[in-house]
Amino acid sequence: METNGSMPLVGEPDIVMCRQQVRKLTQALKFSLVDQTKMITAASELSRNTVVYGGGGHMRWEVQDKGVRPVLRLWFEDQGPGIPDLDKALTDGWTSGSGMGIGLSGSKRLVNAFEIR
């Protein structure tokens, strides 16, 4: 298993590949099925946002050995226009497009740490 890596996020096929990569990583790290599902779901939402709203970018990952359990860190980066109002964007139900408005806020709830810059 690669402990560090990155992959492009340009279109729908890349979103699928992102989910598959996160599944592979969480399985190799022996995450529970529930934790695998949470990470894959969050990665799916964030990769879609990267492609749709950020105009494309990439996902980077890093596995860190933090003692008892390994930690999987994911970064989603794009060169899009940014999010004008982060508080609003992290509110359930708010959407800047045609989505359901649960992508960012839902992803934040699914993971242990979440940061937007």
Tab-separated table of C-alpha atoms in Angstrom:
chain	number	residue	atom	x	y	z
A	1	MET	CA	0.000	0.000	0.000
A	2	GLU	CA	1.253	3.451	-0.910
A	3	THR	CA	1.305	5.558	2.248
A	4	ASN	CA	1.378	8.811	0.238
A	5	GLY	CA	-0.027	9.656	-3.130
A	6	SER	CA	-2.230	11.833	-5.257
A	7	MET	CA	-4.643	11.538	-8.124
A	8	PRO	CA	-6.292	14.002	-10.516
A	9	LEU	CA	-9.925	15.007	-10.160
A	10	VAL	CA	-11.064	16.361	-13.495
A	11	GLY	CA	-14.277	14.511	-14.364
A	12	GLU	CA	-16.807	11.882	-13.321
A	13	PRO	CA	-14.444	8.930	-13.944
A	14	ASP	CA	-11.957	10.493	-11.500
A	15	ILE	CA	-14.648	10.712	-8.811
A	16	VAL	CA	-15.232	6.964	-9.227
A	17	MET	CA	-11.465	6.305	-9.058
A	18	CYS	CA	-11.235	8.447	-5.921
A	19	ARG	CA	-13.886	6.353	-4.177
A	20	GLN	CA	-12.082	3.171	-5.226
A	21	GLN	CA	-8.739	4.469	-3.955
A	22	VAL	CA	-10.196	5.476	-0.578
A	23	ARG	CA	-11.912	2.067	-0.325
A	24	LYS	CA	-8.585	0.350	-1.032
A	25	LEU	CA	-6.777	2.467	1.580
A	26	THR	CA	-9.387	2.006	4.311
A	27	GLN	CA	-9.502	-1.749	3.706
A	28	ALA	CA	-5.699	-2.022	3.841
A	29	LEU	CA	-5.741	-0.054	7.105
A	30	LYS	CA	-8.390	-2.452	8.464
A	31	PHE	CA	-10.959	0.268	9.147
A	32	SER	CA	-14.316	-1.079	10.283
A	33	LEU	CA	-17.000	-1.320	7.600
A	34	VAL	CA	-18.751	1.698	9.134
A	35	ASP	CA	-15.552	3.788	9.093
A	36	GLN	CA	-14.801	2.671	5.530
A	37	THR	CA	-18.261	3.797	4.445
A	38	LYS	CA	-17.884	7.157	6.187
A	39	MET	CA	-14.521	7.876	4.574
A	40	ILE	CA	-15.651	6.748	1.115
A	41	THR	CA	-18.829	8.838	1.346
A	42	ALA	CA	-16.953	11.951	2.492
A	43	ALA	CA	-14.336	11.468	-0.236
A	44	SER	CA	-17.061	11.050	-2.845
A	45	GLU	CA	-18.771	14.295	-1.822
A	46	LEU	CA	-15.531	16.266	-1.637
A	47	SER	CA	-14.204	14.947	-4.942
A	48	ARG	CA	-17.497	15.856	-6.619
A	49	ASN	CA	-17.277	19.385	-5.184
A	50	THR	CA	-13.683	19.627	-6.412
A	51	VAL	CA	-14.768	18.716	-9.933
A	52	VAL	CA	-18.121	20.527	-10.124
A	53	TYR	CA	-17.481	23.723	-8.142
A	54	GLY	CA	-13.681	23.912	-8.127
A	55	GLY	CA	-13.236	23.243	-11.822
A	56	GLY	CA	-11.090	20.176	-11.123
A	57	GLY	CA	-8.031	19.577	-9.020
A	58	HIS	CA	-6.613	16.607	-7.189
A	59	MET	CA	-6.835	14.472	-4.062
A	60	ARG	CA	-3.765	13.739	-1.977
A	61	TRP	CA	-3.560	11.113	0.750
A	62	GLU	CA	-1.205	10.274	3.551
A	63	VAL	CA	-1.189	7.412	6.019
A	64	GLN	CA	0.278	8.339	9.388
A	65	ASP	CA	1.184	5.879	12.111
A	66	LYS	CA	-0.185	7.534	15.230
A	67	GLY	CA	0.270	4.672	17.679
A	68	VAL	CA	-2.777	2.529	18.334
A	69	ARG	CA	-4.500	3.142	14.978
A	70	PRO	CA	-3.186	4.455	11.686
A	71	VAL	CA	-4.594	7.769	10.484
A	72	LEU	CA	-5.696	8.397	6.908
A	73	ARG	CA	-5.553	12.053	5.887
A	74	LEU	CA	-7.136	13.230	2.650
A	75	TRP	CA	-6.748	16.620	0.973
A	76	PHE	CA	-8.952	17.870	-1.845
A	77	GLU	CA	-7.419	20.803	-3.670
A	78	ASP	CA	-8.634	22.931	-6.565
A	79	GLN	CA	-8.012	26.342	-8.055
A	80	GLY	CA	-11.672	27.341	-8.113
A	81	PRO	CA	-13.123	30.677	-7.055
A	82	GLY	CA	-13.350	29.692	-3.388
A	83	ILE	CA	-16.324	29.666	-1.077
A	84	PRO	CA	-17.506	33.204	-0.311
A	85	ASP	CA	-19.339	32.330	2.939
A	86	LEU	CA	-17.943	29.224	4.675
A	87	ASP	CA	-20.447	29.365	7.532
A	88	LYS	CA	-23.340	29.333	5.079
A	89	ALA	CA	-21.701	26.619	2.951
A	90	LEU	CA	-21.380	24.379	6.020
A	91	THR	CA	-25.074	24.780	6.880
A	92	ASP	CA	-27.237	21.743	6.132
A	93	GLY	CA	-29.553	22.399	3.212
A	94	TRP	CA	-27.663	25.350	1.734
A	95	THR	CA	-26.465	24.846	-1.825
A	96	SER	CA	-24.863	27.084	-4.404
A	97	GLY	CA	-26.024	24.758	-7.165
A	98	SER	CA	-28.665	22.151	-7.736
A	99	GLY	CA	-27.511	19.695	-5.059
A	100	MET	CA	-29.193	18.787	-1.795
A	101	GLY	CA	-26.901	20.972	0.279
A	102	ILE	CA	-25.439	18.218	2.450
A	103	GLY	CA	-22.052	17.680	0.762
A	104	LEU	CA	-19.729	19.827	2.875
A	105	SER	CA	-21.675	19.683	6.123
A	106	GLY	CA	-22.298	15.952	5.732
A	107	SER	CA	-18.643	15.279	4.960
A	108	LYS	CA	-17.600	17.255	8.027
A	109	ARG	CA	-19.855	15.108	10.239
A	110	LEU	CA	-18.504	11.856	8.784
A	111	VAL	CA	-14.829	12.382	9.621
A	112	ASN	CA	-12.813	13.040	12.781
A	113	ALA	CA	-11.180	16.257	11.569
A	114	PHE	CA	-12.209	18.630	8.796
A	115	GLU	CA	-10.738	21.911	7.614
A	116	ILE	CA	-11.390	24.218	4.666
A	117	ARG	CA	-8.868	26.764	3.481
